[in-house]
Coordinates of C-alpha atoms in Angstrom, one line a residue:
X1473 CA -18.4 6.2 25.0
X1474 CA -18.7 4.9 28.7
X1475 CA -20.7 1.0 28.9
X1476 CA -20.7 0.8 25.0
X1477 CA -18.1 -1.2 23.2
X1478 CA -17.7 -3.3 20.3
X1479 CA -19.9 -3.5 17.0
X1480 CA -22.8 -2.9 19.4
X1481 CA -22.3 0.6 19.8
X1482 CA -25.3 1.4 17.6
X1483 CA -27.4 -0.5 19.3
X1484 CA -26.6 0.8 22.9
X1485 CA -27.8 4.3 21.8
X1486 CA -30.9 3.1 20.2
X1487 CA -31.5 0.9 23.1
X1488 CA -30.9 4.2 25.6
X1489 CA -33.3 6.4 23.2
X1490 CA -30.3 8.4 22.0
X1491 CA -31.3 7.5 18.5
X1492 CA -34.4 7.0 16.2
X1493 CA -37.4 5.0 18.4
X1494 CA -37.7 1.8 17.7
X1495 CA -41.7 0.5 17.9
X1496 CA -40.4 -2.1 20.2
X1497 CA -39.0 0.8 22.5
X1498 CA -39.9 0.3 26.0
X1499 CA -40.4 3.2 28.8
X1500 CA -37.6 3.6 31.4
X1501 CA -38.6 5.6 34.2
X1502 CA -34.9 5.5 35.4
X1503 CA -32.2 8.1 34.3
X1504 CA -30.3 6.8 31.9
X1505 CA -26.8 8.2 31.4
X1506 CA -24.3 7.6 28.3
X1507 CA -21.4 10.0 27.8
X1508 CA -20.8 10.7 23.9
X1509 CA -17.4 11.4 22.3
X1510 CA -17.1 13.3 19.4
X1511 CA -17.8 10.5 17.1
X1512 CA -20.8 10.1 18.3
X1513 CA -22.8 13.1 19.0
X1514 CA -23.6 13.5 15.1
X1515 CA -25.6 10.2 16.0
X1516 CA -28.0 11.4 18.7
X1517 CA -31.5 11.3 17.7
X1518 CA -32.0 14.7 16.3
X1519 CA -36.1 15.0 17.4
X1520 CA -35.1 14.0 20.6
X1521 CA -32.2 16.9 20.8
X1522 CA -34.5 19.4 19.5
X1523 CA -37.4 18.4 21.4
X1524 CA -34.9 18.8 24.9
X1525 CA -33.7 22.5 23.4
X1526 CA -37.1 23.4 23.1
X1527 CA -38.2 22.2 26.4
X1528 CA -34.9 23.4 28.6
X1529 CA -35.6 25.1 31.9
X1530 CA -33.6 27.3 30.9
X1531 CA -33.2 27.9 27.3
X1532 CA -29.2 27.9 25.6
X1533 CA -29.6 27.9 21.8
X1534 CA -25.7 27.7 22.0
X1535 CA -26.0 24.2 22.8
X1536 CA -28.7 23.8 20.1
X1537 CA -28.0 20.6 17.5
X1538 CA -26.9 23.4 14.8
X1539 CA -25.0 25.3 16.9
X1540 CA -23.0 22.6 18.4
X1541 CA -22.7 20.1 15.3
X1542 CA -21.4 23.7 13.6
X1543 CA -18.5 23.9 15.6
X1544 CA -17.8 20.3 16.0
X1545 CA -17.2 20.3 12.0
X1546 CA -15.1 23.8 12.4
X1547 CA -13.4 25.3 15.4
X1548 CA -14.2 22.6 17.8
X1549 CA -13.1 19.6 16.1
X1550 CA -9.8 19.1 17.9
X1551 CA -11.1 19.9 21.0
X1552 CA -12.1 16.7 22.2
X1553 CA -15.6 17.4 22.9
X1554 CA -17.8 15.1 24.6
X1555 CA -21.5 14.8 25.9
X1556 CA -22.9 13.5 28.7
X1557 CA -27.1 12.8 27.9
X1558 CA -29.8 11.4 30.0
X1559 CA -32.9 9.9 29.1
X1560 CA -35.5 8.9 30.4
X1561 CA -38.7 6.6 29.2
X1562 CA -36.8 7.1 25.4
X1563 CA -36.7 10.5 25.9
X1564 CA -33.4 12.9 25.9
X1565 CA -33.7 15.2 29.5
X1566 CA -30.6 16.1 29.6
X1567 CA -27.7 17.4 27.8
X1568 CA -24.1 18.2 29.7
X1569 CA -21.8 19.0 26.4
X1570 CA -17.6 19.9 28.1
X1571 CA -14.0 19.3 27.5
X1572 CA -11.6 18.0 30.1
X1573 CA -8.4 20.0 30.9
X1574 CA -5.9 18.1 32.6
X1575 CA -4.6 14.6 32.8
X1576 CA -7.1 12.1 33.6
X1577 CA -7.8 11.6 37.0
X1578 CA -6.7 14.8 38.1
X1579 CA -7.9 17.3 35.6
X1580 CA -11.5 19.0 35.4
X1581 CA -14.5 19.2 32.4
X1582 CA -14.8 22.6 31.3
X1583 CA -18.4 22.9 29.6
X1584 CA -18.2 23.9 26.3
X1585 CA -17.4 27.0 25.5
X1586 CA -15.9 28.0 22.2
X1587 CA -15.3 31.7 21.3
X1588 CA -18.9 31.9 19.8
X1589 CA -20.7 30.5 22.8
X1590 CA -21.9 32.5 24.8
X1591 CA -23.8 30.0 27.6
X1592 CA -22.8 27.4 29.6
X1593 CA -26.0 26.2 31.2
X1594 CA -26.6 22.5 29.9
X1595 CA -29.8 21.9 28.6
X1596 CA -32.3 19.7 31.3
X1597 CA -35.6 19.4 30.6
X1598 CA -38.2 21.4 32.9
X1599 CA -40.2 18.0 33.3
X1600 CA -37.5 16.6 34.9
X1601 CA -34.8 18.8 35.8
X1602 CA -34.7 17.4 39.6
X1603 CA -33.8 14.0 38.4
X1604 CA -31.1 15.2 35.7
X1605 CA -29.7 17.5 37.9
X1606 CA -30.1 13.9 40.8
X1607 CA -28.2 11.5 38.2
X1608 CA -25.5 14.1 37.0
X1609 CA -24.4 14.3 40.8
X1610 CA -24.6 11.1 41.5
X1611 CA -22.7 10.1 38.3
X1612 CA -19.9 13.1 39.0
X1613 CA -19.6 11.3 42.6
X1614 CA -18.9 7.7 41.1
X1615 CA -16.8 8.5 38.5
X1616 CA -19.1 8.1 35.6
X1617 CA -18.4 11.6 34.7
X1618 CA -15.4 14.3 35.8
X1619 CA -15.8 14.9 39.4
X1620 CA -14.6 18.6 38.9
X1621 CA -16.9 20.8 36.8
X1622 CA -16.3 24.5 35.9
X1623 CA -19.3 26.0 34.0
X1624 CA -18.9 29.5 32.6
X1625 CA -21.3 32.1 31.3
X1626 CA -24.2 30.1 33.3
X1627 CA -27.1 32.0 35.4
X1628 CA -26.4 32.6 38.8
X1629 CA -29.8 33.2 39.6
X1630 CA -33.0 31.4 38.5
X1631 CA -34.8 28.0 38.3
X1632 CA -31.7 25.9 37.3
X1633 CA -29.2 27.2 39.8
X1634 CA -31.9 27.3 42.4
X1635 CA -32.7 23.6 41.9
X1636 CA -28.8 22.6 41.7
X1637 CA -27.9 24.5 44.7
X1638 CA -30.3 22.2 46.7
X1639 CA -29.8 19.0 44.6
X1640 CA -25.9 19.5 45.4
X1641 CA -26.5 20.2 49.2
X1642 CA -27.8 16.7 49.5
X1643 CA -24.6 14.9 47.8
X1644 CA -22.4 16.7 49.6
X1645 CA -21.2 18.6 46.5
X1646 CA -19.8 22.4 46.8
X1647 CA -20.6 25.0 44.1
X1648 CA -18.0 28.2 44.0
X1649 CA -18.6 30.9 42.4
X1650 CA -15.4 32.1 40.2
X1651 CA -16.5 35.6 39.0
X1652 CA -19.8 37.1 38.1
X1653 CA -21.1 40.3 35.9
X1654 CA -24.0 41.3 34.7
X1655 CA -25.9 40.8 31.3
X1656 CA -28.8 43.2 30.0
X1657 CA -32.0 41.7 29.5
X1658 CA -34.9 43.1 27.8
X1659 CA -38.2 41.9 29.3
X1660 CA -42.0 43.0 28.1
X1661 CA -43.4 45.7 29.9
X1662 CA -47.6 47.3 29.5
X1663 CA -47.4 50.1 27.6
X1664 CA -45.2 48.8 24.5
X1665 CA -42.1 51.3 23.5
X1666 CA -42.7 54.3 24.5
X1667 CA -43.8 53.4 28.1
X1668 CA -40.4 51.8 28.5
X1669 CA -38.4 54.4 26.8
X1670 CA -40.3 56.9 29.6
X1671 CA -39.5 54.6 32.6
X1672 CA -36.3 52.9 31.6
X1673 CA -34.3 55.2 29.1
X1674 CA -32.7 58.8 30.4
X1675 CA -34.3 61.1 28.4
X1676 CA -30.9 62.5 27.3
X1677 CA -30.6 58.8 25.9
X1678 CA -33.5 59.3 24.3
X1679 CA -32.8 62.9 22.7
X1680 CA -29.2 61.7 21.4
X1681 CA -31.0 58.7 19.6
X1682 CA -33.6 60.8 17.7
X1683 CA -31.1 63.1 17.1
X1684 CA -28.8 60.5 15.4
X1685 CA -31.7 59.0 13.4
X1686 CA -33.0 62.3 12.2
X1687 CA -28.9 63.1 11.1
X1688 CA -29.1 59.4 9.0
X1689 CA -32.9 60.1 7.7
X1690 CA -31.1 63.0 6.0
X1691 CA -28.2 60.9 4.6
X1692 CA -31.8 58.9 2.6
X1693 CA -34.1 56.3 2.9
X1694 CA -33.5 54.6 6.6
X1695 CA -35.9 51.1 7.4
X1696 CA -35.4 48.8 9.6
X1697 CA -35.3 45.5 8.0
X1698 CA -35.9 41.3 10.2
X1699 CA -35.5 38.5 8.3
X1700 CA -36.9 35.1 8.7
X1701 CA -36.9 33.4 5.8
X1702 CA -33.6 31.2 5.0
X1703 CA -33.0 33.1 1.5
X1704 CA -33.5 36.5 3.4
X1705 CA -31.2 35.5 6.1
X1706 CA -28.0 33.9 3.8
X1707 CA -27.9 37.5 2.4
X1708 CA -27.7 39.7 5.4
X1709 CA -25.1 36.9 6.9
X1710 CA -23.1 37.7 3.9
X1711 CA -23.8 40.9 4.6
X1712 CA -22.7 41.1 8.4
X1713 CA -19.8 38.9 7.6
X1714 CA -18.5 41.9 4.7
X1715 CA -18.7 44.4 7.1
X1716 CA -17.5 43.0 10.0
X1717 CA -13.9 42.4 8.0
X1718 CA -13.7 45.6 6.7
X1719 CA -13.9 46.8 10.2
X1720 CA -11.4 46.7 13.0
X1721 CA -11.9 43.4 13.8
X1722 CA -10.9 42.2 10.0
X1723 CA -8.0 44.7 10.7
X1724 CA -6.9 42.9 13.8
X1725 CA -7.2 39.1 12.6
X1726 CA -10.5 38.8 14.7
X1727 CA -13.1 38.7 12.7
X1728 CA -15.0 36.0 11.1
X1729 CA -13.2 35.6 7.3
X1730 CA -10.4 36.5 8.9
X1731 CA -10.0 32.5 9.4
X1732 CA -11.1 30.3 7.3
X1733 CA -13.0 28.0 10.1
X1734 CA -14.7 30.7 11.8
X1735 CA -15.9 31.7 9.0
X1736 CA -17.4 28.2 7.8
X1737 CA -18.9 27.7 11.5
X1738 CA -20.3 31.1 10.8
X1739 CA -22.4 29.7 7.7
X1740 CA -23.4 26.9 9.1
X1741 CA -24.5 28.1 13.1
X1742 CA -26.5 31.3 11.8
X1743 CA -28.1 29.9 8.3
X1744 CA -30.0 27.3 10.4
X1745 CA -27.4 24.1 9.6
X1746 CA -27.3 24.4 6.2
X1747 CA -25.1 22.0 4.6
X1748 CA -24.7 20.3 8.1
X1749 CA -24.1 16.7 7.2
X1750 CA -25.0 14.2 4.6
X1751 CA -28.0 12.5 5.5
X1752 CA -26.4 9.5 5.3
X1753 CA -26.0 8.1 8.8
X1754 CA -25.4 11.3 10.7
X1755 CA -29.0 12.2 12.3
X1756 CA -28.7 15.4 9.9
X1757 CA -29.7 16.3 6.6
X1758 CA -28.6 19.1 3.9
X1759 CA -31.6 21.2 4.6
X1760 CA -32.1 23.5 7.8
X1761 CA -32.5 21.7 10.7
X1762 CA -35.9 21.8 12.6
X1763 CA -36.3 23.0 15.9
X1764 CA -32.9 23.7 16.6
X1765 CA -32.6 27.7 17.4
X1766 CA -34.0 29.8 14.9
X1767 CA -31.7 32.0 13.5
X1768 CA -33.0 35.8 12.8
X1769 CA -31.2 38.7 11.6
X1770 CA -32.2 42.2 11.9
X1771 CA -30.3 45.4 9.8
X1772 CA -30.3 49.0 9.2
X1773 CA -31.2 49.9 5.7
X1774 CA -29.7 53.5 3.9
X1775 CA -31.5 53.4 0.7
X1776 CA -31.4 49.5 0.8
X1777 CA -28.0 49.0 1.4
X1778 CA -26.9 47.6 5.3
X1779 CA -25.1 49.5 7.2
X1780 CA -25.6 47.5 10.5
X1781 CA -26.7 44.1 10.9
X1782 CA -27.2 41.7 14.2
X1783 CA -27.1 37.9 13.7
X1784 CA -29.9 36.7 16.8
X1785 CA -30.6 33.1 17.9
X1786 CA -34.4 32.7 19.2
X1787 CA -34.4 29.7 21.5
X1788 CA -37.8 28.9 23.6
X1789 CA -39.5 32.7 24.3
X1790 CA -35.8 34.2 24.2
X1791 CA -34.3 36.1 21.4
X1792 CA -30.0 36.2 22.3
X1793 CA -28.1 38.8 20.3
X1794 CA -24.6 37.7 20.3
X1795 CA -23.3 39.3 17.4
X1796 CA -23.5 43.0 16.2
X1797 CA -21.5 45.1 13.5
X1798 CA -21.6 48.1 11.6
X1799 CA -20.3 50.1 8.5
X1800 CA -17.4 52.3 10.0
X1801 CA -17.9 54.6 7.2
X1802 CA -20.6 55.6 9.3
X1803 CA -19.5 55.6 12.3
X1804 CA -20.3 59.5 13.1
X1805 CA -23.7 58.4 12.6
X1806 CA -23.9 55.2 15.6
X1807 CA -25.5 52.7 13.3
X1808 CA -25.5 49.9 15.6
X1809 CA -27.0 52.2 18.3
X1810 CA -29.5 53.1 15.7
X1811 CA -30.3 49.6 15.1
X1812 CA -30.2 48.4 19.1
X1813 CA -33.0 51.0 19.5
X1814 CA -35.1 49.7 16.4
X1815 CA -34.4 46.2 17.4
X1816 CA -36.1 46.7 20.8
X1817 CA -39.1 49.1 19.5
X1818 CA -39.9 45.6 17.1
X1819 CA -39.5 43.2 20.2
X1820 CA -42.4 45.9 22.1
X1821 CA -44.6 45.7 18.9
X1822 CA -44.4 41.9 18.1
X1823 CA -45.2 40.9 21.9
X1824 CA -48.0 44.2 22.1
X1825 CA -51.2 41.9 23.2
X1826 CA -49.6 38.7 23.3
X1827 CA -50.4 35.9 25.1
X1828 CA -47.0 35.1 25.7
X1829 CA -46.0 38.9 26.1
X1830 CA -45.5 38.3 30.3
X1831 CA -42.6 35.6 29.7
X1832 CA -41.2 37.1 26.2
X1833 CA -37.0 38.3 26.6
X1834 CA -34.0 39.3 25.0
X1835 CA -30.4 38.5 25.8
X1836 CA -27.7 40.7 25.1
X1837 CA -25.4 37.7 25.2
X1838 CA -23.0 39.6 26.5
X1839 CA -19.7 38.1 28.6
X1840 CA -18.9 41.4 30.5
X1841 CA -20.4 44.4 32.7
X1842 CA -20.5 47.5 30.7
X1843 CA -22.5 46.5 27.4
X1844 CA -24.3 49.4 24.9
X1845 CA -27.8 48.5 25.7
X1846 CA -27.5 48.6 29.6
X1847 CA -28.8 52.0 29.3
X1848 CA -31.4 51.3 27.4
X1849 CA -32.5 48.0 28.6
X1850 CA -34.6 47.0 31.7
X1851 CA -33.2 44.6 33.5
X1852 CA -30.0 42.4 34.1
X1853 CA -29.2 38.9 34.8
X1854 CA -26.1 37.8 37.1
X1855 CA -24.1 35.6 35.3
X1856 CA -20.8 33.8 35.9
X1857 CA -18.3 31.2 36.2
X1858 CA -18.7 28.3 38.8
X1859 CA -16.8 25.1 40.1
X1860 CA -18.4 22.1 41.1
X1861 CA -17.3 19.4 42.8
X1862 CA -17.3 16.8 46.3
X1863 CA -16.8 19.3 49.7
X1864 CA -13.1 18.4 49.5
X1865 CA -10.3 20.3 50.2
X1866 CA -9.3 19.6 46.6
X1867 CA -12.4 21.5 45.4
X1868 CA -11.7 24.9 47.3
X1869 CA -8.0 24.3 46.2
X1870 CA -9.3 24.9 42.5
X1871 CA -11.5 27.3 42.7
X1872 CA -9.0 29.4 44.0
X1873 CA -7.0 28.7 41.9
X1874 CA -9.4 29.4 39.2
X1875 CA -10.2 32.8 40.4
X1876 CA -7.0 34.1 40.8
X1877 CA -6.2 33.0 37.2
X1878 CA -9.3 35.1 36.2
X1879 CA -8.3 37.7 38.2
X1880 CA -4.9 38.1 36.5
X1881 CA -6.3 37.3 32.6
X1882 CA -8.3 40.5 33.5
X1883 CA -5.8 42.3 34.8
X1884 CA -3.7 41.4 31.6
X1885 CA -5.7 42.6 29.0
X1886 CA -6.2 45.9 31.1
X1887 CA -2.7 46.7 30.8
X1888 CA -2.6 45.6 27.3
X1889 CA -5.6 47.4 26.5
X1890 CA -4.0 50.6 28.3
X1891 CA -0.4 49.9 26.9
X1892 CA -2.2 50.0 23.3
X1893 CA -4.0 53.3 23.9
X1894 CA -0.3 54.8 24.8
X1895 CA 0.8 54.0 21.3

């Protein structure tokens, strides 16, 4: 950890606010930066984590204390992840969580990104998102952090990017865009379900569906099934993890019990941190963790058994659906089409004369054009990859060189994909 050293490690974080408050704790109205190692991030003041997550500008359960302290006891432990956090008056406003790739000096911090997350955007609070956004360039600039940044999956458009655009203008820093796609988003619209079925939804989309359903109603009893409660949602994680691995992604090696660690980061991510920690020194307990993302699945039912099953993380007025399988014995049927459609019709009927209807959204969580519900969705996001750094030759140099490795990863698994299809 950069300025802390010696047995007085401890009481450098309590003194920055990264830990429990002291009732001697003073306010700061200066940004104060601390970058974690791995070692220490089970340390941060879980309250104050939460607290940030559910204040973000722009919300990213993937970077929610679960989420990350999940992978940091699973598929991210030899990563070498670090965090860079600000506070402010004792009071965590931001939240930069990366990797570096390269030799020191001349590599470049890659925010983190394991295979199950799905954003990149840090987490900065929306009280003072100019002064994180302030402090993180200024400390890029000096050396207190990487002076390279690559940030993927982050929104290209919107209140963050907006902000660091103009923040990054006035340091002299360059942002580069590496690629971009789009991601489906499902915002509230007058009228609940059907109105956005009529205005957003081809109505040969809409045939085929009914169609489908009616086929499935005839197979038995069909219900749509979301569960919130922590018993309810252990079950139908079993569940999605059974089906997944009899599927073609157990078949290829890809899915969750397929390895042992993904499947443990898995049970501990998506059952709200259960069995995360000790208690015992670590800022976590054995219980769920509070106010980190809430986890929510929702399933197709055939005469009470699940035949498709989402695992969803709600994080401020967002619900992202990052994971999605179904029961290939039913394929014929489209079960997870089945269950998009339901999935949506409950988002229109839990938000129908809502206060909080107007800024209520989904995420597909998706890291590609081309995703199931773009048809039946109404709106999209830009996201992408980006490069930050100083407005240095060296800077252009990589993202270049970043783009062109993109560019011939894609190309790759085209081939691959094709070459496959021939056999």
């Amino acid at each position: 950890m950069s300025g802390v050293t010696g047995s007085h490690k401890g009481d450098a974080l309590q003194d920055q606010g990264l830990l429990g408050s002291r009732a001697d704790d003073t306010s700061r109205p200066e940004v104060v930066l601390a970058c974690l190692d791995a070692g220490e991030i089970a340390d941060l003041d879980p309250n104050g984590w939460d607290e940030l997550s559910r204040h973000a500008l722009e919300p990213n359960p993937f970077y929610s204390r679960g989420y990350v302290l999940a992978g940091l006891q699973t598929i991210d432990r030899h990563i070498g992840l670090r965090i860079g956090v600000m506070t402010a008056a004792g009071r965590m406003i931001g939240l930069f969580p990366f990797h570096r790739r390269g030799p020191r000096g001349r590599g470049i911090a890659i925010a983190a990104g394991n295979l199950y997350q799905f954003c990149g955007t840090p987490l900065v609070h929306r009280d003072y998102a100019e002064a994180v956004l302030e402090r993180w360039t200024v400390a890029a600039r000096q050396g207190e952090l990487p002076a390279l940044w690559r940030f993927n999956h982050i929104g290209l458009e919107g209140p963050l990017m907006a902000l660091w655009a103009r923040v990054l203008a006035r340091h002299g820093h360059v942002l580069r865009r590496i690629y971009q796609y789009e991601r489906p988003r499902l915002t509230y619209t007058e009228g609940g379900f059907e109105t956005h079925c009529r205005q957003f939804v081809s109505k040969t989309r809409v045939k085929d569906v009914q169609r489908t359903i009616r086929r499935l109603e005839e197979l038995g009893k069909l219900r749509f099934e979301r569960a919130t409660h922590a018993a309810d949602i252990r079950q139908r994680l079993e569940d999605f993890l059974a089906i997944e691995n009899a599927g073609w992604k157990g078949r290829a090696g890809s899915s969750f019990l397929a390895r042992p660690q993904d499947a443990r980061f898995a049970r501990l991510a998506f059952r709200g941190g259960q069995g995360l920690g000790t208690g015992s020194g670590t800022g976590i307990g054995t219980g769920a963790i509070p106010g980190s993302a809430t986890t929510v699945t929702d399933s197709l039912l055939l005469d009470d058994k699940p035949i498709a099953v989402s695992l969803n993380l709600v994080a401020g007025n967002t619900m992202f659906t990052p994971k999605t399988t179904y029961d290939e014995a039913y394929r014929r049927y489209s079960p997870g089409l089945v269950l998009e459609v339901r999935v949506m019709q409950a988002f229109f009927d839990e938000h129908a004369g809502s206060a909080a209807a107007n800024g209520a959204a989904m995420d597909a969580a998706t890291t590609m054009d081309g995703h199931l519900v773009q048809g039946l969705w109404n709106t999209t996001r830009m996201m992408g990859s980006v490069l930050i750094g100083p407005d240095r030759r060296r800077t252009y140099a990589q993202a270049l060189y970043e783009s062109g490795h993109h560019r011939l990863r894609e190309a790759a698994k085209t081939y691959l994909k094709g070459y496959r299809g021939l056999k």
